[in-house]
Short mmCIF file of C-alpha atoms and ligand atoms in Angstrom, two decimals:
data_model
loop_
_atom_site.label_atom_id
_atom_site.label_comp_id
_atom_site.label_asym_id
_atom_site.label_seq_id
_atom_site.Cartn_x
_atom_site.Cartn_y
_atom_site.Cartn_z
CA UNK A 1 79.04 3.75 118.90
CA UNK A 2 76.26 5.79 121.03
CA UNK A 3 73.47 3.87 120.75
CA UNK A 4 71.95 7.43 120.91
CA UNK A 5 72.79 7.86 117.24
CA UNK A 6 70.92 5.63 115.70
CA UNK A 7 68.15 8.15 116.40
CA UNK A 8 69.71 10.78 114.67
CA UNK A 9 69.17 11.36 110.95
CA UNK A 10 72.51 12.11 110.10
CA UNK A 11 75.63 10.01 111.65
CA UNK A 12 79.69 9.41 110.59
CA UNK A 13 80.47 6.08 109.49
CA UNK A 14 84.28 5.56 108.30
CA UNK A 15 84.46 8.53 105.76
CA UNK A 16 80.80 8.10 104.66
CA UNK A 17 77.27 10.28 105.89
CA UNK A 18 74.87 7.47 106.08
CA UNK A 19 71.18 8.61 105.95
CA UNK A 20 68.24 6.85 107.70
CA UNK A 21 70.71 4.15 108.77
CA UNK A 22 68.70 1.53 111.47
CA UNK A 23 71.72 -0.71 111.57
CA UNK A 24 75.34 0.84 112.59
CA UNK A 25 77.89 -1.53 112.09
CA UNK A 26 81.48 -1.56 114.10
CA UNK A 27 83.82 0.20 111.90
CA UNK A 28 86.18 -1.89 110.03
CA UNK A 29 83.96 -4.80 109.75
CA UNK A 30 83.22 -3.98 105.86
CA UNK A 31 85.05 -4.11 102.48
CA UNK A 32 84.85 -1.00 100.21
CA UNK A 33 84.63 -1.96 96.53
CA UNK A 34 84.77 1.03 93.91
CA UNK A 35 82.40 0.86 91.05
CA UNK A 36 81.81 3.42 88.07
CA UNK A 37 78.20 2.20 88.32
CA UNK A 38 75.98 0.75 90.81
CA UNK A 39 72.52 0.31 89.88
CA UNK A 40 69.71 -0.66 92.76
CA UNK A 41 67.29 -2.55 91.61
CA UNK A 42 67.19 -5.86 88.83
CA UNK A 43 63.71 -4.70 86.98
CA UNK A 44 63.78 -3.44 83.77
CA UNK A 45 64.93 -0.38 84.14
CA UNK A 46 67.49 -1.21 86.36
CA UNK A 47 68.87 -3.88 83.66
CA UNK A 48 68.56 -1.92 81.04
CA UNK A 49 70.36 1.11 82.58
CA UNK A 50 72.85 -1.38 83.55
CA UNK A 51 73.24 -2.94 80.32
CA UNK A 52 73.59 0.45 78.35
CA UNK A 53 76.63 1.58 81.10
CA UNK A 54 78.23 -1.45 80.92
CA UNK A 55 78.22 -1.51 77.26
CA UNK A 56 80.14 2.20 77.17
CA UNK A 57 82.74 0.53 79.11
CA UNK A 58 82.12 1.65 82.48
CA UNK A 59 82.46 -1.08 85.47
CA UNK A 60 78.84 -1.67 86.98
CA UNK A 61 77.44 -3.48 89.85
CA UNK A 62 73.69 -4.35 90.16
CA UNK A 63 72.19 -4.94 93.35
CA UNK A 64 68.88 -6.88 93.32
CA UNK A 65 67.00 -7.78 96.77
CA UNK A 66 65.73 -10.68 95.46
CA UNK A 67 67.00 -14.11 95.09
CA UNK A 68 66.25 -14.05 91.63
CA UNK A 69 65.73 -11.79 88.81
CA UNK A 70 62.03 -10.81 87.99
CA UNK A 71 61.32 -12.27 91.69
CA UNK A 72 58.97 -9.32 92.96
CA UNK A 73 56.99 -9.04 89.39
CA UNK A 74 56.09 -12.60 88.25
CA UNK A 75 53.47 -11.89 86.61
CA UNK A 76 52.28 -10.69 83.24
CA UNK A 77 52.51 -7.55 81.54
CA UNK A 78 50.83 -6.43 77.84
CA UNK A 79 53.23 -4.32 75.82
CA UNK A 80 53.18 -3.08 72.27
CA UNK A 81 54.71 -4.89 69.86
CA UNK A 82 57.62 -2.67 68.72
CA UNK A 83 59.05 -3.09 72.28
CA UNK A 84 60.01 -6.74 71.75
CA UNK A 85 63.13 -6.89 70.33
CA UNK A 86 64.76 -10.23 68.78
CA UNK A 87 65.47 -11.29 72.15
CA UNK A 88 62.80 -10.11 74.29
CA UNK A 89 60.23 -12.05 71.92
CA UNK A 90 61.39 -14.97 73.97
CA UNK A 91 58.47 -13.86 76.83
CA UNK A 92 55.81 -13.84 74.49
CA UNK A 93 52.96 -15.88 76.45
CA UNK A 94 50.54 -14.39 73.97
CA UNK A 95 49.83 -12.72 70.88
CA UNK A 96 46.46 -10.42 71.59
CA UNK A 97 43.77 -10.60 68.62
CA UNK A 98 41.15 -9.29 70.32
CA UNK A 99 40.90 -6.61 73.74
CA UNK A 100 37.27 -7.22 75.07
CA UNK A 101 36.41 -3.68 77.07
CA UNK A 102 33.52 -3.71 79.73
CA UNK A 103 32.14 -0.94 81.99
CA UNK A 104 29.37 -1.30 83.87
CA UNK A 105 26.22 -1.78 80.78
CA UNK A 106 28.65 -1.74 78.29
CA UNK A 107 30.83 -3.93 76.10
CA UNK A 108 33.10 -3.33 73.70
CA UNK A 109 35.11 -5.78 71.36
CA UNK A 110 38.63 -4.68 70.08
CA UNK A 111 39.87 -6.90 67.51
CA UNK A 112 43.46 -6.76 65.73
CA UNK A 113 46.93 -7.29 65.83
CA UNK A 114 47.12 -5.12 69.82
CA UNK A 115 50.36 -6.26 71.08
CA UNK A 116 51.72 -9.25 73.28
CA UNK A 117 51.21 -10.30 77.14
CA UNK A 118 54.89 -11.25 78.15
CA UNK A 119 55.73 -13.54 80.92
CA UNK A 120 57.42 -11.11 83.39
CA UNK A 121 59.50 -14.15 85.07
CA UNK A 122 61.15 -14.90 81.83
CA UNK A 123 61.22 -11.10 80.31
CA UNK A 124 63.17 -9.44 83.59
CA UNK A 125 65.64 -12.49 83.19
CA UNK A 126 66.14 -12.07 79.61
CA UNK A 127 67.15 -8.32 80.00
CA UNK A 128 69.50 -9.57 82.62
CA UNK A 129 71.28 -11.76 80.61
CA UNK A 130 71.55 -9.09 78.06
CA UNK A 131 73.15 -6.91 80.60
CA UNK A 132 76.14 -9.78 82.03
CA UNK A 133 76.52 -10.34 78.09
CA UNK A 134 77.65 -6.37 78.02
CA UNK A 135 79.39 -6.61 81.50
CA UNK A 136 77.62 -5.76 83.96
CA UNK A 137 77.96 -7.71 87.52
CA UNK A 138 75.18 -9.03 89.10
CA UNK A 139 74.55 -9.41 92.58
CA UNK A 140 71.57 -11.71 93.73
CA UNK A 141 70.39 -11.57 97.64
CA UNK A 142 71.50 -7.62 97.90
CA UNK A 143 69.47 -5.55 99.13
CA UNK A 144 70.41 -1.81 99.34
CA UNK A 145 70.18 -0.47 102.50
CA UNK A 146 71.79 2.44 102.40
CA UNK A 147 72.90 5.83 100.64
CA UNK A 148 76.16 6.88 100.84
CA UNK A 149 76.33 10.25 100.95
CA UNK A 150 79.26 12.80 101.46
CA UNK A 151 79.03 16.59 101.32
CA UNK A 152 75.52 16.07 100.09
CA UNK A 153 76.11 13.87 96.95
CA UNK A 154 75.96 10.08 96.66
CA UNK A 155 78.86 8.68 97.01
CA UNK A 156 77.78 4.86 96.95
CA UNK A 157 75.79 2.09 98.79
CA UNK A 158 75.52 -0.05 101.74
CA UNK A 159 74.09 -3.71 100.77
CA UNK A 160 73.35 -5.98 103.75
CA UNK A 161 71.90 -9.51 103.77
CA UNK A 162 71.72 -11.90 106.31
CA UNK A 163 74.60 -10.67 108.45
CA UNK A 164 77.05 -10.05 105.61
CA UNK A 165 77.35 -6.16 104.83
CA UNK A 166 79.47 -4.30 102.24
CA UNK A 167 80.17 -0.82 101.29
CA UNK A 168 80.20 0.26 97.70
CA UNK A 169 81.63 3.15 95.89
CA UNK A 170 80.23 4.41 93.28
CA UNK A 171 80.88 7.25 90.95
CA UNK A 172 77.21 7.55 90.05
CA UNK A 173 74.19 4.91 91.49
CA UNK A 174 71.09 4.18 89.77
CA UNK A 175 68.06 3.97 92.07
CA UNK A 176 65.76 1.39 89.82
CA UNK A 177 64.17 0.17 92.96
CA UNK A 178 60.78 0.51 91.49
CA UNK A 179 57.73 2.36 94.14
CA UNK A 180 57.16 -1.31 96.04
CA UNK A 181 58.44 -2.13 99.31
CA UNK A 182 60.18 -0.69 102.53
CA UNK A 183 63.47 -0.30 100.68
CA UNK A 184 62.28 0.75 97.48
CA UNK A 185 62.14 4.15 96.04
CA UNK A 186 65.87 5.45 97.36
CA UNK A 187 65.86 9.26 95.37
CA UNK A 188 62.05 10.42 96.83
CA UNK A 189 62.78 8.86 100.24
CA UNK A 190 66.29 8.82 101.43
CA UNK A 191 67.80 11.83 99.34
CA UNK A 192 64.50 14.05 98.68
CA UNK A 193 62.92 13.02 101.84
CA UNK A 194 59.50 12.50 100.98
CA UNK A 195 57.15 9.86 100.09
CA UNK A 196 54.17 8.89 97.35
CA UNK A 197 51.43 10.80 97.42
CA UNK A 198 48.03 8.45 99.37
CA UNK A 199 45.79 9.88 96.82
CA UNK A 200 47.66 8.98 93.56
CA UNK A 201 48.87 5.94 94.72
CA UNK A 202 47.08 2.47 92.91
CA UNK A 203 47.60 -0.35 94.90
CA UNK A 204 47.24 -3.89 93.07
CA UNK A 205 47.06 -7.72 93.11
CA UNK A 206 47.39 -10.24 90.97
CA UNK A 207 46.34 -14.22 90.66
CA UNK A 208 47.84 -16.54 88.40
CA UNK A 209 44.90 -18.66 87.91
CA UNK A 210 45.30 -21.93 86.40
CA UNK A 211 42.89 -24.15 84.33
CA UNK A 212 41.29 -21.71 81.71
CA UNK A 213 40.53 -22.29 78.13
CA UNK A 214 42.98 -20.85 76.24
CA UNK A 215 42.25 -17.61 74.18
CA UNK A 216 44.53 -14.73 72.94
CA UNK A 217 42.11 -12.38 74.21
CA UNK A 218 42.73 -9.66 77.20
CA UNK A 219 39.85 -8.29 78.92
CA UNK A 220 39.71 -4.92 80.79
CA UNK A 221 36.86 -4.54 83.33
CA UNK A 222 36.27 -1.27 84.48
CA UNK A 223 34.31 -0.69 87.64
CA UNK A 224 34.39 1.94 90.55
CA UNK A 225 32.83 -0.51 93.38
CA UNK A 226 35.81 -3.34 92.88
CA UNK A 227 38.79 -0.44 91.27
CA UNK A 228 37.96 3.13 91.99
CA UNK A 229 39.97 4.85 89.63
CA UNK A 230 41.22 1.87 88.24
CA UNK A 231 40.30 -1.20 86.67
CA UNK A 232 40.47 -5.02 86.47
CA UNK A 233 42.01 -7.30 83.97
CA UNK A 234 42.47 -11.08 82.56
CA UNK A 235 45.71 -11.55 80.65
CA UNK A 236 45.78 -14.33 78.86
CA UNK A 237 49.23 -16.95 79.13
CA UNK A 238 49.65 -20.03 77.76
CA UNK A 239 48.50 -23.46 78.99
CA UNK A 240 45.42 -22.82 80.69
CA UNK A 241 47.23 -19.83 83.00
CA UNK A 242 45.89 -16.42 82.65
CA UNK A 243 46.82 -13.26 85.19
CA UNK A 244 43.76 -11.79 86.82
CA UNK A 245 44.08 -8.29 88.49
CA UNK A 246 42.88 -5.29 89.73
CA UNK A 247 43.96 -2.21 90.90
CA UNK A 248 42.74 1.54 92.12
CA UNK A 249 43.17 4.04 94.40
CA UNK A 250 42.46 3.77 98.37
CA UNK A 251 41.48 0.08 97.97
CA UNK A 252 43.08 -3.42 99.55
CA UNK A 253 44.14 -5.13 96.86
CA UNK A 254 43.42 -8.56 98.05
CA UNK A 255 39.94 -8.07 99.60
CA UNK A 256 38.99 -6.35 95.73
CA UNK A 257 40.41 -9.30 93.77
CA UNK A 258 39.00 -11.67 95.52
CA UNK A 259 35.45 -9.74 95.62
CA UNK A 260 35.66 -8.71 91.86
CA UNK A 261 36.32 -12.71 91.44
CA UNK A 262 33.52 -13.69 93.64
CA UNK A 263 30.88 -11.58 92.97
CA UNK A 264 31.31 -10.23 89.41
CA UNK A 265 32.35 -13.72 88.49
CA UNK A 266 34.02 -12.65 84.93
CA UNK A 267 32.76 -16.27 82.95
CA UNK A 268 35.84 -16.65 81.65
CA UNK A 269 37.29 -17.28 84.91
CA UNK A 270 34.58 -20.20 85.84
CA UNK A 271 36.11 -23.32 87.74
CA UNK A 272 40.03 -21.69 87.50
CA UNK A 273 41.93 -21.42 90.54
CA UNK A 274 44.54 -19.28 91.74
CA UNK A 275 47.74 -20.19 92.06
CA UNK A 276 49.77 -17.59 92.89
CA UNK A 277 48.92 -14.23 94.14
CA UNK A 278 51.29 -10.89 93.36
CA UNK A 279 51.03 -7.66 95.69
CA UNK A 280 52.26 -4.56 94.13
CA UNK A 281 51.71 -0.41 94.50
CA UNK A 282 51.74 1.55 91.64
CA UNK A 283 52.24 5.81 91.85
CA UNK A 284 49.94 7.44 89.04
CA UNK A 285 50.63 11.25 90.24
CA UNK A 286 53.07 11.07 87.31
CA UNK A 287 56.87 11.40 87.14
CA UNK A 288 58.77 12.59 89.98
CA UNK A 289 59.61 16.42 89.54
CA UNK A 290 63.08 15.79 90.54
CA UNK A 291 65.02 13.04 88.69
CA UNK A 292 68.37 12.85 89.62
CA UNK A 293 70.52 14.64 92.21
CA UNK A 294 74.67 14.73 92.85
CA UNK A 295 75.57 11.45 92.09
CA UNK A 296 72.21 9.67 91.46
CA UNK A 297 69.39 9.04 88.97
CA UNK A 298 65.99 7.07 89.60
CA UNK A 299 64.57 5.86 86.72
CA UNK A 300 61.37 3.48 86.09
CA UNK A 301 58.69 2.61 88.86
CA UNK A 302 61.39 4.82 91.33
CA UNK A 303 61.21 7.64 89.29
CA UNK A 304 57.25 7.47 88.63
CA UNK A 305 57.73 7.04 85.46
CA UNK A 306 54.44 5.29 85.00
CA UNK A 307 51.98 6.29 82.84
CA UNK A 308 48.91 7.37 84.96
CA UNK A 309 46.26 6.52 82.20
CA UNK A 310 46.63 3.06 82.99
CA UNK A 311 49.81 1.86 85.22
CA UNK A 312 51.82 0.82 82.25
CA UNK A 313 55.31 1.53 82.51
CA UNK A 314 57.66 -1.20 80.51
CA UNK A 315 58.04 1.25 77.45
CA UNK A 316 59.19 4.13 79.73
CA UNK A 317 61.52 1.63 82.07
CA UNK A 318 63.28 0.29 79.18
CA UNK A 319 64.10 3.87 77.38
CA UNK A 320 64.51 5.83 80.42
CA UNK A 321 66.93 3.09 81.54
CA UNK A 322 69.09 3.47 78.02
CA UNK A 323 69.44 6.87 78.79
CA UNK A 324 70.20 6.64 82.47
CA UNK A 325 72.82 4.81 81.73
CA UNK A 326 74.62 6.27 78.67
CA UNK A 327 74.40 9.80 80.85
CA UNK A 328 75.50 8.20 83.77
CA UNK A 329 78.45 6.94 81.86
CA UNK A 330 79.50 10.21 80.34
CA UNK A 331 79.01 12.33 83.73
CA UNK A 332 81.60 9.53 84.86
CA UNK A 333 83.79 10.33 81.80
CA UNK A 334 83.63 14.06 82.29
CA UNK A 335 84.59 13.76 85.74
CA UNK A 336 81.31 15.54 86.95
CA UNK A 337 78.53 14.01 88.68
CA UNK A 338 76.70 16.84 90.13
CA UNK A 339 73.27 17.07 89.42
CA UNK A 340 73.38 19.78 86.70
CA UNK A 341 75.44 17.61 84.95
CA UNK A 342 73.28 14.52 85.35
CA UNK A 343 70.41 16.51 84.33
CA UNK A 344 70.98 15.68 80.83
CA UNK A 345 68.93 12.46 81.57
CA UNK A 346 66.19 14.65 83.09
CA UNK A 347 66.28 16.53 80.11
CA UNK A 348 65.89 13.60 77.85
CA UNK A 349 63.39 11.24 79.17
CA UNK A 350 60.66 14.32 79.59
CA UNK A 351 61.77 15.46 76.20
CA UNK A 352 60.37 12.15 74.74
CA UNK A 353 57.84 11.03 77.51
CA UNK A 354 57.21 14.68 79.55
CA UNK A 355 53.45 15.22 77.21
CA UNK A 356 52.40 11.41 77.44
CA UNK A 357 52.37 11.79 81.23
CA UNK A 358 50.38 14.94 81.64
CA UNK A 359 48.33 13.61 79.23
CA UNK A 360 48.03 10.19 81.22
CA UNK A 361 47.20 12.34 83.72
CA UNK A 362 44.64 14.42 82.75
CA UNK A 363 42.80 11.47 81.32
CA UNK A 364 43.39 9.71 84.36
CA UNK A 365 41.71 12.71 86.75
CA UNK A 366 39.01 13.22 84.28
CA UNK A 367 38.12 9.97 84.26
CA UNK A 368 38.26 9.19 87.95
CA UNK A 369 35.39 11.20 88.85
CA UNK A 370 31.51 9.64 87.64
CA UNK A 371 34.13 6.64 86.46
CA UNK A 372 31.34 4.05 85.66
CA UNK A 373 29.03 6.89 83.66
CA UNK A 374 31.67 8.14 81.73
CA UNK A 375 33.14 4.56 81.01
CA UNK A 376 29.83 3.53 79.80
CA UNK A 377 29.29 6.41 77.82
CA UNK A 378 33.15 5.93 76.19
CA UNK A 379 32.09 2.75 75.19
CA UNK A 380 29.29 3.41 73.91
CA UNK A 381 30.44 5.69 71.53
CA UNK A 382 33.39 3.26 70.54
CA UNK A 383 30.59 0.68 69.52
CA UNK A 384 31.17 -0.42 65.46
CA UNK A 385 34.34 2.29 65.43
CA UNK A 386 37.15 0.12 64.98
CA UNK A 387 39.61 3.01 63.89
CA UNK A 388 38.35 5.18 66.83
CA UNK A 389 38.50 1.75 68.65
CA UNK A 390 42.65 1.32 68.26
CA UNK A 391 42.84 5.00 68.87
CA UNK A 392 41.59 3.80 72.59
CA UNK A 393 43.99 1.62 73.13
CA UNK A 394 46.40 3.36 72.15
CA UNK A 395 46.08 6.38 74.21
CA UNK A 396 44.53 3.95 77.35
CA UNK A 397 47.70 2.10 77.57
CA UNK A 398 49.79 4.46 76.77
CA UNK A 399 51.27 2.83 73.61
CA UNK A 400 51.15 5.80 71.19
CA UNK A 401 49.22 8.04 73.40
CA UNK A 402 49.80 11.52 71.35
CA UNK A 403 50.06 9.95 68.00
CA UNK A 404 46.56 8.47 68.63
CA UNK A 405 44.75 11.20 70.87
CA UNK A 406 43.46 13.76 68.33
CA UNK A 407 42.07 10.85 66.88
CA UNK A 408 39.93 9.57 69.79
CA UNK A 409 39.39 12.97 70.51
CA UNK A 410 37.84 14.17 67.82
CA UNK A 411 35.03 12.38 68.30
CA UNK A 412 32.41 14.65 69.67
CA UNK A 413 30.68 12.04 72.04
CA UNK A 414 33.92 11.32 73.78
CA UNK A 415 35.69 14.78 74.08
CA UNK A 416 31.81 15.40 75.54
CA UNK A 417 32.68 12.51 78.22
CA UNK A 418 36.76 14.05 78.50
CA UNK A 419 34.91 17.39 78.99
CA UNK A 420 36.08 20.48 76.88
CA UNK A 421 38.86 21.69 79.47
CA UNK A 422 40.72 18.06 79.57
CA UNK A 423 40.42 17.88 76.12
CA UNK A 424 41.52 21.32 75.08
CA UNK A 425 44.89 20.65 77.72
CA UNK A 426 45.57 17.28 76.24
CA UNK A 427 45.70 18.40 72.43
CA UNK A 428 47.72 21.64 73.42
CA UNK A 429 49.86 19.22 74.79
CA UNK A 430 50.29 17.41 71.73
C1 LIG B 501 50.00 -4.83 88.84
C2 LIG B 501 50.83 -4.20 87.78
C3 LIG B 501 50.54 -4.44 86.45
C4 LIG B 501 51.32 -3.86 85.45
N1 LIG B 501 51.03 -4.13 84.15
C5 LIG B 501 51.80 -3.60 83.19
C6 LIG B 501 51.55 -3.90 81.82
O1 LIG B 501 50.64 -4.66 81.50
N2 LIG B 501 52.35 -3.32 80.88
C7 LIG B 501 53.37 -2.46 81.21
O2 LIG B 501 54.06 -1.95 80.32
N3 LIG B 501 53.62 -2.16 82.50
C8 LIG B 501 52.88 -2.71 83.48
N4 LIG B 501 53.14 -2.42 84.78
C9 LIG B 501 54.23 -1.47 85.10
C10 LIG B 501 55.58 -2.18 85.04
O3 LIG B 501 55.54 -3.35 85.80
C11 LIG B 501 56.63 -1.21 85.57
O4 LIG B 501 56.63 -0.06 84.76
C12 LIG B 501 58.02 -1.82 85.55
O5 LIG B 501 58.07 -3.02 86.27
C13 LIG B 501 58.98 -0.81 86.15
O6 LIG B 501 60.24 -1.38 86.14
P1 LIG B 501 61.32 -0.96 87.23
O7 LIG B 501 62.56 -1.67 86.87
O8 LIG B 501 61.35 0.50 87.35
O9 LIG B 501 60.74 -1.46 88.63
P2 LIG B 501 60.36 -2.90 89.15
O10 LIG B 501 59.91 -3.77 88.06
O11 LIG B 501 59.44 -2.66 90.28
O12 LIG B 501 61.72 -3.49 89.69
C14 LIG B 501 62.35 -2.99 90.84
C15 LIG B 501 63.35 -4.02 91.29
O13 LIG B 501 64.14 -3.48 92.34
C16 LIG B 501 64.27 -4.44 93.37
N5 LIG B 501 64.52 -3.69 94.61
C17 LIG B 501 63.65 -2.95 95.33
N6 LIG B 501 64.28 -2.37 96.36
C18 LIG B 501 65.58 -2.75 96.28
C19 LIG B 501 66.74 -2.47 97.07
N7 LIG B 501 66.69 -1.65 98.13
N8 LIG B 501 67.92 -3.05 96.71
C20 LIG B 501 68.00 -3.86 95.62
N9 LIG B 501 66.93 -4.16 94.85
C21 LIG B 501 65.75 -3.59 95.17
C22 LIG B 501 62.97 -5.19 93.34
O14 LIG B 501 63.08 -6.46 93.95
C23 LIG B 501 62.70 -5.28 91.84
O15 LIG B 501 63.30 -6.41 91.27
C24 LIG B 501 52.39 -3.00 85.80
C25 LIG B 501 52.69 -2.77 87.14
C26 LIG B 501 51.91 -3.36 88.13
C27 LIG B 501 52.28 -3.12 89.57
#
């Protein structure tokens, strides 16, 4: 081949159109396998989406990077308690009975049944083995590297690792590649051609620190000189481990944790050390616009499906997945993978989710600008509210954001700190 081509966006290989390809191979040196299914990506959404095809029958193949499941997200993750099925309860670390809040003069104490922290490492692998037990195929090690793509749909994938490389077919392909990493994020960047927006993009670390007293309370810590529009947090596990993290917008991730750590020195973490540190980026501009295209979906972190409020995303991974996959199976069925056929997902994850993440998302904005005023202000009017106090957590994390928001809303001291327009948007959206 013309070395000359590798510069060129577009560029035959065998019958496919690769797209952004940096490594031509020699024709004939790959086997073509044919899939219904291929999903990119072994997070949640990815494994559930995978799970729900396989269990309609349809042959699937999912591709995961890493050299094990859960690899790139080991740490922890708080989640409402109606997402843990049977099986899922196995990655309870914690049961929370008490959310301490803290802005800059103020401190608020949250005390209830508020959900579980689940061990990520052990949660991601339990969804996989859900998704073998319905059929799916997993492949460890294999990364995708490449779109497929012939007359302008997706036609499959190229996976590459270590000098072995394989071209997939696929009737359909999941991008569940999550918004972290060079290869991640397949739809926006390789079909769509763009990329996350700077400004709406939270980047994040996390420590497993070892050698705390054991509590089953979480702490959020919100502060604009360690996470501007964002915020810190302890998650408790079990056995002396906790997760301590931070994110915002326009920050490095490792320089805040370890200055949040050092200088506001949250008590709690006194004489812990970390063990293990996790790098991740999070995009809080809200869903992508476009969801799918001929012969692809993105779903979870890859489709922005995050809520902006507060980064949480495991509620919308896990249902957007289900219905990535069931539609994915019937567009297969019907014999029509075009977009406006695939669309049906589209059509049914913002149907259930499309208000939470405008409303994540004005909360989010509003609450980005004078953040450590209006958080102390919020929290002061929380103080000895315990209803108005759930309704907070609630709509912060995104748990039952518009069952819970005309609540918190109608208090007068905190639509004052939403201001009238946000608030006025938010409950027209409910
Ligand atoms: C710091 C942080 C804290 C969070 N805390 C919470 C929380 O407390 N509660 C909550 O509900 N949510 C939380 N979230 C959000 C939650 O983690 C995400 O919503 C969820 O992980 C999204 O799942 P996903 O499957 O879409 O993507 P991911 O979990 O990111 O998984 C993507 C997978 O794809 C793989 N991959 C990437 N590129 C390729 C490729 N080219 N080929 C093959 N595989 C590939 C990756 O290795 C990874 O395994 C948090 C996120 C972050 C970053």
């Amino acid at each position: 081949m013309n070395p000359q081509a590798v510069n060129l966006k577009y560029y035959v290989v065998d019958f496919f159109l690769l797209i952004n390809n940096d490594h031509p191979k020699e024709e004939g040196d790959e086997m073509v396998e044919k899939y219904d299914v291929v999903v990119a990506g072994g997070g949640p959404a990815g494994l559930v989406a995978a799970k729900a095809a396989a269990a309609e029958g349809a042959k699937v193949l999912l591709l995961e990077l890493q050299a094990q499941i859960g690899g790139q997200t080991q740490s922890a993750s708080w989640v409402p308690k109606d997402l843990l099925t049977p099986k899922l309860k196995g990655a309870v670390a914690t049961k929370l009975k008490e959310v301490r809040l803290h802005a800059l003069h103020e401190e608020v104490r949250v005390r209830g049944d508020l959900g579980a922290v689940v061990d990520r490492r052990q949660f991601d692998k339990l969804l996989a083995a859900e998704a073998a037990s319905s059929g799916a195929e997993i492949w460890l090690s294999a990364p995708v590297r490449e779109l497929l793509v012939t007359d302008g749909a997706v036609r499959g994938i190229r996976t590459e690792a270590g000098g072995w490389s394989e071209q997939i077919q696929a009737e359909v392909v999941v991008d569940a590649t999550g918004a972290r990493g060079e290869w991640s994020s397949l739809l926006l960047r390789k079909v769509l051609g763009k990329d996350w927006h700077r400004e709406r993009l939270a980047f994040s670390n996390e420590y497993l620190m070892a050698n705390l007293k054991d509590e089953k309370v979480a702490e959020l810590i919100f502060t604009s000189y360690f996470a501007p529009g964002g915020y810190a947090w302890i998650y408790p596990l079990e056995k002396g481990f906790a997760i301590a993290g931070i994110q915002g917008i326009r920050i490095h991730p490792d320089a805040a944790l370890d200055e949040f750590i050092g200088k506001q020195a949250p008590p709690r973490l006194t004489g812990a050390v970390p063990v293990a540190a996790f790098r991740s980026q999070l995009p809080l501009g809200g869903p992508l616009k476009q969801t799918c295209a001929d012969g692809i979906i993105a779903v979870g972190g890859s489709a922005g499906q995050i809520y902006p409020l507060s980064g949480q995303g495991l509620r919308y991974a896990l249902r957007c997945g289900e219905i990535a996959g069931r539609v994915a199976v019937d567009a297969v069925t019907d014999g029509d993978v075009t977009r406006e056929r695939l669309s049906e997902y589209e059509q049914g994850w913002r149907s259930e989710f499309g208000s939470e993440f405008e409303v994540g998302g004005l909360l989010h904005s509003s609450l980005s600008v004078s953040q450590d005023r209006k958080m102390d202000s919020l929290l002061r009017a929380l103080v000895g509210k315990p209803r108005l106090q759930r309704a907070f957590i609630d709509v912060f994390t995104g748990f039952k954001p518009m069952r819970a928001l005309p609540v918190l809303l109608k208090d007068a001291e905190i639509a004052r700190v939403f201001g009238r327009e946000t608030v006025e948007k938010a409950l027209a959206l409910k």
